[in-house]
XYZ file of C-alpha atoms in Angstrom:
731
model
C -142.727 -54.249 -166.257
C -146.570 -55.698 -168.117
C -145.963 -58.652 -166.232
C -146.518 -57.458 -162.710
C -149.348 -58.714 -160.997
C -151.047 -56.435 -158.058
C -152.941 -57.174 -155.368
C -156.297 -59.731 -156.061
C -159.191 -59.022 -153.824
C -160.374 -61.934 -152.039
C -162.447 -62.721 -148.793
C -159.367 -64.612 -146.752
C -156.635 -62.418 -146.891
C -152.994 -64.500 -148.198
C -149.760 -63.964 -148.786
C -149.655 -65.983 -152.122
C -152.607 -63.259 -153.336
C -149.848 -60.265 -152.984
C -146.647 -61.894 -154.938
C -146.200 -58.868 -157.269
C -143.602 -60.795 -159.284
C -145.569 -63.999 -159.522
C -145.767 -63.727 -163.622
C -142.154 -63.287 -164.740
C -141.025 -65.454 -166.737
C -137.954 -66.080 -166.993
C -137.968 -67.575 -170.481
C -140.552 -65.584 -172.285
C -141.076 -61.552 -172.905
C -144.233 -62.268 -174.750
C -146.242 -64.311 -172.181
C -146.020 -64.851 -168.377
C -145.328 -67.145 -166.677
C -147.034 -70.534 -165.393
C -147.323 -70.877 -161.661
C -148.085 -74.433 -161.404
C -149.763 -76.292 -158.541
C -147.993 -79.510 -158.544
C -149.472 -80.706 -162.015
C -148.467 -80.471 -165.721
C -148.993 -77.458 -167.358
C -151.954 -78.330 -169.856
C -149.280 -76.399 -172.779
C -146.134 -75.452 -172.576
C -146.869 -72.018 -173.734
C -150.463 -71.533 -171.814
C -151.807 -69.909 -168.877
C -155.124 -69.169 -168.402
C -156.679 -65.704 -168.696
C -158.964 -63.817 -167.469
C -160.426 -60.539 -168.767
C -162.923 -58.443 -167.746
C -164.847 -62.123 -165.882
C -164.489 -63.683 -168.708
C -161.769 -65.920 -170.327
C -159.739 -64.561 -173.119
C -160.439 -67.917 -175.169
C -162.279 -70.781 -175.158
C -159.841 -72.879 -173.920
C -156.114 -72.870 -174.623
C -155.442 -75.185 -177.340
C -156.998 -73.024 -180.439
C -155.830 -69.750 -179.567
C -153.299 -69.286 -177.064
C -155.009 -66.676 -174.401
C -151.343 -64.973 -174.317
C -151.235 -64.170 -177.654
C -154.619 -62.654 -177.623
C -154.324 -60.662 -174.371
C -152.169 -57.511 -172.991
C -152.266 -55.522 -169.339
C -150.034 -52.373 -169.637
C -151.291 -49.310 -170.535
C -154.720 -50.853 -171.359
C -156.196 -52.446 -168.249
C -156.955 -50.409 -164.705
C -156.348 -53.629 -162.344
C -154.009 -56.793 -163.100
C -153.985 -59.566 -160.305
C -154.279 -62.906 -160.133
C -157.346 -65.854 -158.847
C -156.974 -69.152 -157.351
C -158.064 -72.261 -157.250
C -160.922 -72.551 -155.867
C -161.797 -69.693 -157.791
C -160.734 -70.497 -161.254
C -162.987 -73.872 -160.224
C -165.856 -71.874 -159.534
C -165.887 -70.215 -162.906
C -164.124 -72.211 -165.589
C -164.535 -75.755 -163.910
C -160.604 -76.506 -163.742
C -158.197 -76.435 -160.872
C -155.587 -73.235 -161.369
C -153.644 -70.197 -160.854
C -155.047 -67.551 -163.699
C -154.252 -63.801 -164.570
C -157.168 -62.078 -163.933
C -157.528 -58.247 -165.113
C -159.960 -55.426 -166.503
C -160.150 -53.080 -169.183
C -159.875 -49.023 -168.632
C -162.795 -48.075 -169.649
C -162.944 -44.036 -170.024
C -162.861 -40.994 -167.443
C -164.938 -38.489 -166.661
C -161.270 -35.844 -167.694
C -158.940 -36.338 -170.476
C -156.348 -38.699 -169.306
C -153.385 -40.457 -171.304
C -150.262 -42.455 -170.722
C -148.057 -43.615 -173.182
C -144.538 -45.859 -172.552
C -141.750 -46.985 -174.394
C -138.934 -49.513 -173.623
C -136.121 -50.325 -175.571
C -134.043 -53.348 -175.006
C -130.900 -53.809 -174.762
C -131.251 -56.589 -178.102
C -132.991 -54.333 -180.009
C -136.520 -54.989 -179.252
C -138.584 -51.821 -179.167
C -142.072 -51.663 -176.931
C -144.777 -48.652 -176.854
C -147.195 -49.351 -174.789
C -150.372 -45.951 -174.446
C -154.155 -45.504 -173.765
C -155.924 -41.956 -173.842
C -159.229 -42.208 -172.591
C -161.998 -39.100 -171.660
C -165.595 -38.138 -172.250
C -167.402 -37.487 -175.802
C -170.573 -36.261 -174.202
C -174.161 -37.289 -172.426
C -172.067 -39.726 -170.352
C -170.623 -41.638 -173.135
C -166.788 -42.449 -172.376
C -164.148 -43.486 -174.311
C -160.796 -44.993 -174.314
C -158.254 -46.456 -177.123
C -155.178 -48.404 -176.448
C -152.182 -49.808 -178.353
C -149.171 -51.523 -177.615
C -146.763 -52.020 -180.562
C -143.450 -54.711 -179.786
C -140.511 -55.707 -182.372
C -138.397 -57.701 -180.765
C -135.422 -59.604 -183.382
C -133.984 -61.337 -179.833
C -131.102 -62.204 -178.412
C -129.606 -64.801 -180.167
C -130.321 -62.611 -183.612
C -131.112 -64.793 -186.743
C -129.850 -64.141 -190.428
C -133.640 -64.753 -191.048
C -136.102 -63.963 -189.471
C -134.380 -61.019 -187.929
C -137.542 -59.708 -185.979
C -138.890 -63.072 -184.081
C -141.840 -61.253 -182.672
C -143.963 -58.755 -183.808
C -146.994 -57.696 -182.036
C -149.448 -55.342 -182.630
C -152.526 -54.945 -179.835
C -155.163 -52.347 -180.533
C -158.113 -51.876 -178.155
C -161.185 -49.449 -178.579
C -163.721 -48.918 -175.771
C -166.852 -46.841 -175.439
C -168.772 -46.836 -171.211
C -171.942 -44.972 -170.786
C -173.297 -44.792 -167.004
C -176.402 -44.220 -166.424
C -179.094 -44.445 -163.391
C -177.271 -41.965 -161.511
C -174.005 -43.705 -161.043
C -175.615 -47.030 -160.296
C -175.328 -49.134 -163.663
C -172.608 -48.572 -166.034
C -172.008 -51.079 -169.402
C -169.342 -50.643 -171.829
C -168.280 -52.624 -175.610
C -165.092 -53.718 -176.312
C -163.233 -53.972 -179.040
C -159.792 -55.634 -179.987
C -157.597 -56.224 -182.834
C -154.151 -58.567 -182.783
C -151.798 -59.504 -185.310
C -149.331 -61.476 -182.971
C -146.288 -62.789 -184.877
C -144.244 -65.110 -182.514
C -141.736 -67.686 -183.993
C -139.886 -69.235 -180.972
C -136.416 -69.754 -181.387
C -134.782 -70.098 -177.976
C -132.945 -73.254 -178.718
C -129.326 -74.189 -178.576
C -126.864 -77.254 -178.513
C -124.998 -78.635 -175.319
C -122.811 -81.145 -174.156
C -124.870 -82.644 -170.969
C -121.965 -83.772 -169.101
C -124.023 -86.890 -166.964
C -123.870 -84.933 -163.465
C -127.130 -82.147 -164.182
C -124.861 -79.944 -165.556
C -124.213 -78.837 -169.283
C -121.080 -76.890 -171.310
C -120.604 -75.291 -174.223
C -120.584 -77.300 -177.560
C -117.970 -75.906 -179.750
C -118.446 -72.368 -178.326
C -121.695 -71.838 -178.913
C -123.302 -68.847 -176.647
C -126.485 -70.276 -175.191
C -128.857 -67.387 -175.471
C -126.812 -65.251 -177.616
C -125.940 -67.958 -181.084
C -128.128 -68.308 -183.678
C -129.217 -72.104 -183.642
C -131.842 -72.202 -187.164
C -131.044 -72.241 -190.590
C -131.972 -70.106 -193.588
C -135.045 -70.884 -194.231
C -137.649 -68.740 -195.683
C -140.549 -71.169 -196.115
C -142.435 -73.470 -194.421
C -143.687 -76.745 -196.972
C -145.830 -79.694 -195.865
C -148.067 -82.267 -197.386
C -151.526 -80.346 -196.801
C -153.035 -83.277 -194.666
C -157.027 -82.363 -196.559
C -156.073 -83.562 -199.969
C -151.997 -84.209 -200.291
C -150.460 -81.789 -202.508
C -147.626 -80.212 -201.379
C -147.758 -76.728 -200.280
C -145.762 -74.244 -199.484
C -145.607 -70.826 -196.943
C -143.609 -67.868 -195.549
C -142.114 -68.566 -192.304
C -144.522 -65.238 -190.548
C -147.789 -66.438 -192.080
C -146.533 -69.516 -190.555
C -146.801 -68.544 -187.140
C -148.962 -65.547 -186.536
C -152.052 -65.037 -184.517
C -154.745 -63.087 -185.250
C -158.337 -62.120 -183.719
C -160.679 -59.991 -182.566
C -162.803 -59.884 -180.010
C -166.153 -57.893 -178.922
C -167.305 -57.670 -175.602
C -170.075 -56.536 -173.800
C -170.292 -55.613 -170.435
C -173.029 -54.349 -168.156
C -172.683 -53.978 -164.115
C -175.728 -52.796 -161.883
C -175.831 -51.972 -158.102
C -179.333 -52.258 -156.879
C -180.647 -50.217 -153.378
C -180.913 -53.168 -151.519
C -177.070 -53.989 -151.602
C -177.989 -56.467 -154.434
C -175.026 -56.487 -157.115
C -175.936 -57.794 -161.376
C -173.066 -58.456 -163.590
C -173.660 -59.547 -167.357
C -170.770 -60.428 -169.818
C -170.422 -61.302 -173.218
C -167.715 -62.067 -175.545
C -167.857 -62.977 -179.012
C -164.002 -63.998 -180.411
C -162.599 -64.977 -184.195
C -159.807 -65.499 -184.555
C -157.144 -68.098 -186.264
C -153.730 -69.389 -185.138
C -150.830 -70.683 -187.955
C -147.957 -72.149 -186.238
C -145.015 -74.052 -187.642
C -141.643 -72.894 -186.353
C -139.776 -76.632 -185.852
C -139.318 -77.725 -182.363
C -136.659 -79.921 -181.573
C -136.242 -83.488 -182.097
C -133.417 -85.135 -181.126
C -129.773 -85.091 -182.480
C -128.611 -88.289 -184.627
C -124.964 -89.074 -185.926
C -125.481 -89.167 -189.452
C -122.996 -91.834 -191.675
C -122.691 -91.647 -195.253
C -125.695 -94.626 -195.405
C -127.686 -92.167 -193.806
C -129.160 -90.398 -196.675
C -128.347 -86.480 -195.959
C -126.505 -83.883 -198.346
C -126.081 -80.448 -198.084
C -126.934 -77.995 -200.557
C -124.680 -78.013 -202.927
C -125.191 -82.557 -202.884
C -121.556 -83.258 -201.117
C -122.079 -85.881 -198.224
C -122.975 -85.238 -194.872
C -121.040 -86.852 -192.114
C -121.575 -85.766 -188.526
C -124.400 -84.218 -186.410
C -127.597 -83.725 -187.200
C -130.476 -81.794 -185.278
C -133.786 -82.779 -186.556
C -137.494 -80.643 -185.923
C -140.704 -81.151 -185.514
C -142.733 -79.479 -187.986
C -146.409 -79.914 -186.673
C -147.953 -76.721 -189.439
C -151.067 -75.989 -186.782
C -153.735 -74.396 -188.675
C -156.887 -73.653 -186.282
C -159.348 -71.680 -185.626
C -161.757 -70.306 -182.773
C -165.138 -68.717 -183.547
C -166.642 -68.602 -179.848
C -169.284 -66.561 -177.572
C -168.813 -66.718 -174.231
C -171.330 -65.242 -172.065
C -171.587 -65.172 -167.985
C -174.149 -63.470 -165.791
C -174.089 -62.939 -162.301
C -176.082 -61.390 -158.963
C -174.243 -61.031 -156.078
C -176.329 -60.546 -152.322
C -175.677 -59.669 -148.655
C -178.158 -61.742 -146.167
C -177.219 -61.322 -142.771
C -174.223 -62.620 -142.375
C -173.781 -64.611 -145.638
C -172.145 -62.668 -148.855
C -173.567 -64.833 -151.884
C -173.328 -65.587 -155.498
C -175.196 -66.373 -157.874
C -173.791 -67.346 -161.858
C -175.121 -68.889 -165.247
C -172.074 -69.531 -167.993
C -173.963 -70.142 -171.535
C -169.844 -70.251 -173.645
C -170.566 -71.082 -177.508
C -167.667 -72.945 -179.513
C -166.489 -73.559 -183.194
C -163.190 -74.407 -183.045
C -161.184 -76.944 -185.313
C -157.669 -77.042 -186.627
C -155.710 -78.798 -189.935
C -152.365 -79.337 -188.733
C -149.777 -80.734 -191.271
C -146.599 -82.618 -189.907
C -143.181 -82.939 -191.569
C -139.528 -83.249 -190.746
C -136.398 -81.081 -191.530
C -132.871 -80.905 -190.511
C -129.524 -79.020 -189.998
C -126.312 -79.341 -189.023
C -125.097 -78.758 -185.368
C -123.468 -75.423 -185.205
C -123.740 -71.528 -184.854
C -126.392 -70.561 -188.181
C -126.179 -73.838 -189.204
C -126.451 -74.877 -192.230
C -129.550 -76.401 -194.067
C -129.592 -80.929 -194.643
C -131.306 -82.073 -197.023
C -132.589 -85.856 -196.738
C -132.322 -88.025 -200.007
C -132.383 -84.412 -201.708
C -135.766 -83.026 -199.588
C -135.596 -80.139 -197.557
C -138.695 -81.927 -195.498
C -139.777 -85.582 -194.929
C -141.667 -87.490 -192.941
C -144.064 -86.249 -193.777
C -147.813 -86.219 -191.608
C -146.734 -88.839 -189.609
C -148.279 -86.707 -186.254
C -151.058 -85.061 -188.517
C -154.469 -83.534 -186.958
C -157.798 -82.965 -187.785
C -160.748 -82.026 -186.195
C -164.054 -79.349 -186.639
C -166.571 -79.630 -183.552
C -168.458 -77.707 -181.696
C -168.762 -77.111 -178.499
C -171.369 -76.101 -175.704
C -171.316 -75.394 -171.700
C -173.946 -75.056 -169.876
C -172.931 -74.527 -166.414
C -174.456 -73.079 -163.114
C -172.618 -71.626 -159.983
C -173.478 -70.367 -156.079
C -170.652 -69.227 -154.095
C -171.414 -68.336 -149.962
C -169.055 -66.392 -148.636
C -170.232 -66.858 -144.637
C -169.039 -64.948 -141.431
C -170.251 -67.931 -138.835
C -169.056 -65.665 -136.140
C -165.589 -63.186 -135.450
C -163.609 -66.607 -135.289
C -165.050 -68.043 -138.264
C -165.302 -67.553 -141.503
C -166.352 -70.317 -144.087
C -166.504 -69.794 -147.772
C -168.003 -72.426 -149.658
C -169.268 -73.418 -153.511
C -170.734 -76.002 -155.793
C -170.862 -76.104 -159.999
C -172.346 -77.987 -162.338
C -171.818 -77.963 -166.111
C -173.348 -79.420 -168.850
C -170.895 -79.886 -171.904
C -171.995 -81.346 -175.474
C -169.053 -81.825 -177.735
C -169.791 -82.616 -181.608
C -168.176 -82.259 -185.218
C -165.522 -83.901 -187.617
C -162.354 -86.163 -187.324
C -160.250 -88.693 -188.448
C -159.747 -91.587 -185.631
C -159.951 -94.878 -186.287
C -163.206 -96.289 -185.332
C -163.232 -100.272 -183.413
C -161.196 -102.260 -185.518
C -160.687 -100.225 -188.575
C -157.300 -98.879 -189.183
C -157.254 -96.889 -191.949
C -156.471 -93.474 -190.303
C -153.323 -94.601 -188.728
C -150.914 -92.296 -189.985
C -147.334 -92.937 -191.209
C -145.786 -91.426 -193.780
C -147.371 -89.716 -196.702
C -150.465 -89.719 -195.436
C -153.298 -87.719 -196.285
C -157.063 -87.635 -195.414
C -157.548 -88.867 -199.186
C -156.045 -92.111 -198.504
C -158.066 -91.857 -194.732
C -161.844 -91.224 -194.061
C -163.477 -88.344 -192.488
C -165.074 -90.109 -188.756
C -167.776 -88.061 -186.364
C -168.102 -87.583 -182.871
C -170.634 -86.853 -180.364
C -170.384 -87.075 -177.049
C -172.499 -85.198 -173.838
C -170.618 -84.632 -170.299
C -171.170 -83.601 -167.301
C -168.874 -82.032 -165.328
C -168.743 -80.199 -161.869
C -166.882 -78.730 -159.600
C -167.354 -78.217 -155.550
C -165.360 -77.214 -153.004
C -164.847 -74.779 -149.151
C -162.827 -72.932 -147.067
C -161.905 -72.876 -143.625
C -160.691 -69.539 -141.581
C -160.550 -69.637 -137.473
C -159.134 -66.626 -135.655
C -157.234 -68.722 -132.850
C -155.877 -65.430 -131.255
C -154.385 -62.392 -131.799
C -153.764 -62.278 -135.549
C -152.533 -66.836 -135.436
C -155.253 -68.236 -138.267
C -155.784 -71.459 -138.298
C -157.133 -72.142 -142.225
C -158.155 -75.015 -144.596
C -159.179 -75.773 -148.257
C -160.532 -78.683 -150.453
C -161.276 -78.610 -154.248
C -162.649 -80.623 -156.713
C -163.359 -81.056 -160.155
C -164.746 -83.305 -163.382
C -163.742 -82.957 -166.487
C -164.061 -84.622 -169.948
C -162.617 -84.502 -173.084
C -162.706 -81.692 -175.406
C -162.750 -81.510 -179.149
C -159.051 -80.303 -179.186
C -158.235 -84.744 -177.991
C -159.908 -85.611 -181.195
C -157.203 -84.214 -183.522
C -155.317 -87.847 -183.632
C -155.665 -90.729 -185.282
C -156.994 -92.630 -181.343
C -160.425 -92.165 -179.766
C -160.003 -90.031 -176.715
C -160.663 -92.056 -173.782
C -164.223 -91.101 -172.262
C -163.337 -91.358 -168.355
C -163.484 -88.017 -166.447
C -160.391 -86.572 -165.185
C -160.600 -85.668 -161.308
C -158.616 -83.629 -159.813
C -158.067 -83.200 -155.785
C -156.549 -80.024 -154.074
C -156.557 -80.250 -150.203
C -154.403 -77.276 -148.189
C -154.655 -76.675 -144.631
C -151.959 -74.698 -142.225
C -151.372 -71.711 -139.888
C -150.974 -67.919 -140.826
C -149.643 -64.682 -138.412
C -150.783 -61.318 -139.380
C -149.594 -57.974 -137.907
C -148.588 -54.707 -138.747
C -145.319 -55.325 -140.316
C -145.539 -59.289 -141.281
C -148.439 -61.560 -142.765
C -147.145 -65.864 -142.891
C -148.481 -67.957 -144.651
C -147.571 -71.892 -144.103
C -149.575 -74.868 -144.885
C -149.616 -78.366 -146.096
C -150.856 -79.137 -149.884
C -152.233 -82.147 -151.646
C -152.924 -82.595 -155.048
C -153.810 -85.065 -156.814
C -155.245 -86.083 -161.238
C -156.356 -89.175 -162.286
C -156.747 -89.850 -166.409
C -154.768 -86.819 -167.354
C -154.536 -87.236 -171.147
C -151.370 -86.076 -173.395
C -149.951 -86.817 -176.330
C -145.749 -87.837 -176.181
C -143.398 -88.205 -179.015
C -141.056 -91.132 -178.539
C -138.689 -92.121 -180.120
C -136.821 -95.812 -181.124
C -134.132 -97.209 -183.356
C -135.318 -98.949 -186.328
C -133.765 -102.580 -186.020
C -134.599 -103.318 -189.662
C -136.027 -101.378 -192.767
C -139.329 -99.847 -192.441
C -141.427 -97.029 -194.180
C -138.259 -96.780 -196.503
C -136.273 -96.043 -193.576
C -133.217 -98.373 -192.793
C -132.130 -100.270 -189.889
C -130.935 -97.624 -187.211
C -132.603 -94.893 -188.227
C -134.653 -92.992 -185.182
C -138.242 -92.973 -185.505
C -140.649 -90.795 -184.230
C -143.657 -91.938 -182.910
C -146.516 -89.221 -181.484
C -148.720 -91.906 -178.779
C -151.635 -90.309 -176.935
C -151.382 -91.734 -173.187
C -153.137 -91.207 -170.101
C -152.051 -91.317 -166.523
C -152.575 -90.106 -162.979
C -150.773 -87.732 -161.094
C -150.248 -87.036 -156.937
C -147.804 -84.227 -155.484
C -147.059 -83.705 -151.531
C -146.041 -80.858 -150.623
C -145.201 -77.611 -148.175
C -145.673 -73.801 -148.770
C -144.729 -70.943 -147.164
C -145.242 -66.850 -148.125
C -144.317 -64.476 -146.372
C -144.935 -60.852 -146.697
C -142.484 -58.959 -144.452
C -142.521 -54.972 -143.629
C -139.640 -54.120 -141.478
C -138.920 -50.340 -142.020
C -140.826 -47.551 -143.585
C -140.525 -47.849 -147.461
C -139.267 -51.538 -147.263
C -141.496 -54.709 -148.546
C -140.719 -57.967 -148.795
C -141.621 -61.393 -149.625
C -140.911 -64.820 -149.571
C -141.870 -67.756 -150.892
C -140.797 -71.595 -150.042
C -142.053 -74.728 -151.812
C -141.498 -78.372 -151.340
C -143.365 -80.623 -153.170
C -142.971 -84.074 -154.822
C -144.740 -84.510 -158.121
C -144.805 -88.195 -159.178
C -146.173 -90.364 -162.317
C -149.358 -92.891 -161.085
C -150.932 -95.573 -163.034
C -148.326 -95.085 -165.566
C -148.522 -98.309 -168.171
C -148.562 -98.469 -171.876
C -147.193 -100.061 -174.623
C -145.662 -98.650 -177.804
C -145.256 -100.576 -181.026
C -142.689 -99.062 -183.552
C -142.442 -99.801 -187.338
C -140.387 -102.262 -187.393
C -142.847 -104.018 -185.248
C -140.726 -104.244 -181.891
C -143.213 -103.398 -178.324
C -141.637 -102.263 -175.643
C -143.738 -102.005 -172.506
C -142.989 -99.475 -169.844
C -143.657 -98.291 -165.983
C -143.619 -94.514 -165.191
C -145.376 -94.870 -161.655
C -143.910 -93.234 -159.119
C -141.397 -91.635 -161.003
C -141.222 -87.501 -160.863
C -142.926 -85.935 -163.126
C -140.662 -84.025 -165.862
C -140.348 -80.612 -166.525
C -141.133 -80.267 -162.828
C -139.270 -79.185 -159.945
C -139.385 -79.878 -156.206
C -137.904 -76.871 -154.043
C -138.260 -73.738 -155.587
C -137.192 -70.442 -153.381
C -138.635 -66.615 -153.894
C -137.223 -63.533 -152.510
C -138.649 -60.260 -153.275
C -137.830 -57.438 -151.391
C -138.803 -53.545 -152.762
C -137.595 -49.887 -151.047
C -138.922 -46.940 -151.683
C -137.210 -43.761 -150.627
C -138.320 -40.463 -151.755
C -138.373 -40.177 -155.946
C -137.378 -43.761 -156.321
C -138.190 -47.536 -156.182
C -135.915 -50.040 -155.960
C -136.601 -54.383 -156.321
C -135.028 -57.341 -156.496
C -136.988 -60.110 -157.532
C -134.796 -63.902 -156.840
C -136.510 -67.124 -157.522
C -134.071 -70.419 -157.617
C -135.839 -73.866 -159.232
C -134.685 -77.425 -157.912
C -132.987 -80.330 -160.429
C -135.555 -80.967 -163.374
C -135.807 -84.342 -165.057
C -135.054 -84.556 -168.886
C -136.580 -87.921 -168.962
C -139.633 -90.656 -167.766
C -137.668 -92.551 -166.067
C -135.428 -90.004 -164.534
C -131.784 -91.018 -164.484
C -131.378 -87.727 -166.316
C -131.652 -84.553 -164.808
C -130.687 -80.355 -165.329
C -129.627 -78.726 -161.935
C -131.432 -75.966 -160.544
C -130.971 -72.645 -161.040
C -131.088 -69.248 -160.397
C -134.020 -66.461 -161.740
C -133.455 -62.457 -161.342
C -134.648 -60.054 -162.117
C -134.676 -56.299 -160.931
C -134.530 -52.607 -161.258
C -135.061 -49.056 -160.336
C -137.850 -46.783 -160.571
C -137.532 -42.688 -161.130
C -140.287 -40.775 -160.533
C -139.828 -36.925 -160.536
C -143.215 -35.947 -160.370
C -147.243 -37.233 -160.807
C -146.035 -37.481 -164.840
C -143.112 -39.190 -165.353
C -141.351 -42.157 -164.791
C -138.138 -43.272 -165.872
C -137.301 -47.455 -165.189
C -134.519 -49.861 -165.882
C -135.065 -53.026 -165.662
C -133.302 -55.919 -165.413
C -133.439 -59.525 -166.342
C -131.075 -62.616 -165.515
C -129.203 -60.794 -163.162
C -126.317 -63.566 -163.105
C -127.246 -64.370 -166.143
C -127.209 -67.960 -165.958
C -128.150 -69.837 -168.965
C -130.657 -71.894 -167.615
C -130.134 -74.759 -170.461
C -133.646 -77.116 -170.304
C -135.754 -79.303 -172.030
C -137.416 -82.956 -172.391
C -134.884 -85.471 -173.641
C -137.407 -86.758 -175.723
C -134.888 -89.338 -177.240
C -133.938 -90.908 -174.267
C -137.110 -90.737 -172.371
C -137.316 -94.463 -172.454
C -133.502 -94.305 -171.290
C -132.270 -96.611 -168.200
C -129.001 -96.738 -168.176
C -127.430 -92.629 -167.991
C -124.036 -93.974 -168.334
C -124.038 -93.520 -172.353
C -124.879 -90.175 -171.154
C -121.915 -88.684 -170.321
C -120.712 -86.000 -172.641
C -123.901 -86.608 -174.633
C -124.837 -83.614 -177.845
C -127.870 -82.639 -176.959
C -130.101 -79.445 -177.593
C -132.317 -77.686 -175.945
C -134.706 -74.023 -174.336
C -132.923 -71.668 -172.553
C -133.835 -68.226 -170.592
C -133.124 -65.134 -171.601
C -129.132 -64.035 -171.339
C -128.560 -60.629 -169.011
C -130.578 -57.966 -170.348
C -130.758 -54.353 -170.032
C -134.437 -52.713 -170.644
C -134.666 -48.974 -170.107
C -138.079 -47.406 -169.413
C -139.667 -44.063 -170.387
C -143.607 -43.798 -169.560
C -145.904 -39.953 -169.743
C -148.866 -39.319 -168.192
C -151.148 -36.864 -169.420
């Protein structure tokens, strides 16, 4: 499968670097799974990806990296890089995907793969490469994905349509010491997220079917061909088709140069131009209300509707990225030191005009669209965003891998980064509240503001491996990063925090290696201050306000700043007990909690609430994860299995509600009769777990869970039991 990661090279080998199933995503075929270190993800739909030594996107919020990247046949190598490396190269602590493009070959080569999914998905992944003349080589790749999804909607019939096209020209010179390549990629990525469904929240962490709705198979989307919104800039009503309103288009042009000097030093230079746009607006879940005759909801024929109402937030997110990302790096050896020095120069022009609205539908299979006071869409621009700005990052880093003795390896780095940001936004400045969002707000009623900030960011860290005796070693590492706000945080109506976000990661443990086992067990601690996020909170109006009656559930988007910490223990093992049999196992235990999380939302009816979530468990982050990934190769066959257990996840910030743990299971068989042909059978969600999850945002502030027994709610789900058949032919 395309999301399998291969072994990544690292100066200190650990089992966690060798996990081939780490990025398998049970929820989506479109994007790899984010591997959490115990902190919330930067976004619900993102994982940072490096390609040819450079980040695929300038940062995750403009053009999500997974929408601009596909490994597969176009990649010569795909792996992962750990938190110390990401801190040095990008200034952030995380686990990133690392991949390298296929750049050509001396002889004509090619591969094509075709995959057919159980629910009508078709995938084609192909590459051809060879020589041209005079040492110039080429590589041409394409990836095509057509996926209606497992829950076939009346509209849209196709929820994912991905088109990747890539061409590479490469050239070797100086008797093989130098190599350079030019890579061009065009992407057209249509993705309409619709993995939603209603269910009854029992109250003990479990869920059960609601009126026979089959989670993962039935459609929960009304027929809605067009998105209607109030343009945030002009205040005029606009319409866009659902497909055009959920599409990314981007172009990449990458140049890379590698040169090996006669003294063993190596120089690499990478430069990427990217220009792309992203429009998103499928409609995310916003809670379920009970409508009365006075609530204002009607069916298409005008009949008054009484019953359960699924509300959805529509954020017509229209954004762009025009970036130029550069890196130059020199590696050399000096006695027992392997040294690496690099410089990053990254420029970005990015922005968004995001218009918001709400629409609603009946809670049922293939639901009917509901009208609120005669309108399909309402509550325009209460969560609208605008910013248009420039960023410049100039950074330098130095890494020293020192073999201090036969027993001791020490690795250390430092990164210093200068960040400059400036641009236009629609924030409230000082006591001026003219940009505060309310229903019908647009920038003809507000004003454009400006921002101009300069920050000093940085990171440093080190790790140590001490070989005690006969394959038994102790190892420890520490990484620190400091980052400041970026232009995305200027999108709301509030001035973002300028306080730095400091992240600390410390790990200590022991490892043992011999011919058949490689095991690492270590304690982990990670902490982050001034984490910035935006959350939607719901409040039932106590009196009529803003044109809405008392009892109406108001949704308010608020900026939040808080800290997070997690103490945990991880044991990771790669075992080869017999020829052809490989088993990867991992146990992770952690306790991610909020720190300094106090805030006071004020709603339109004048009600102010004070909440303190300090010490509460972070929502959507589990405490225990157990994985087991065995594979067995014999003759022309390879059998593999990947099983992941995820413990309970809290559904609201008060921790009064939670989802029980679940299993995520994958498996398959590969048959390779010769070096030209491969047949594959892959199975997703072998146990056919429903995997219902999500934030119960309507209950985020609820302390008493007794009201939520057999409570009707909606959320996301993992892919149902799915069989995929694949064929790969190599030329």
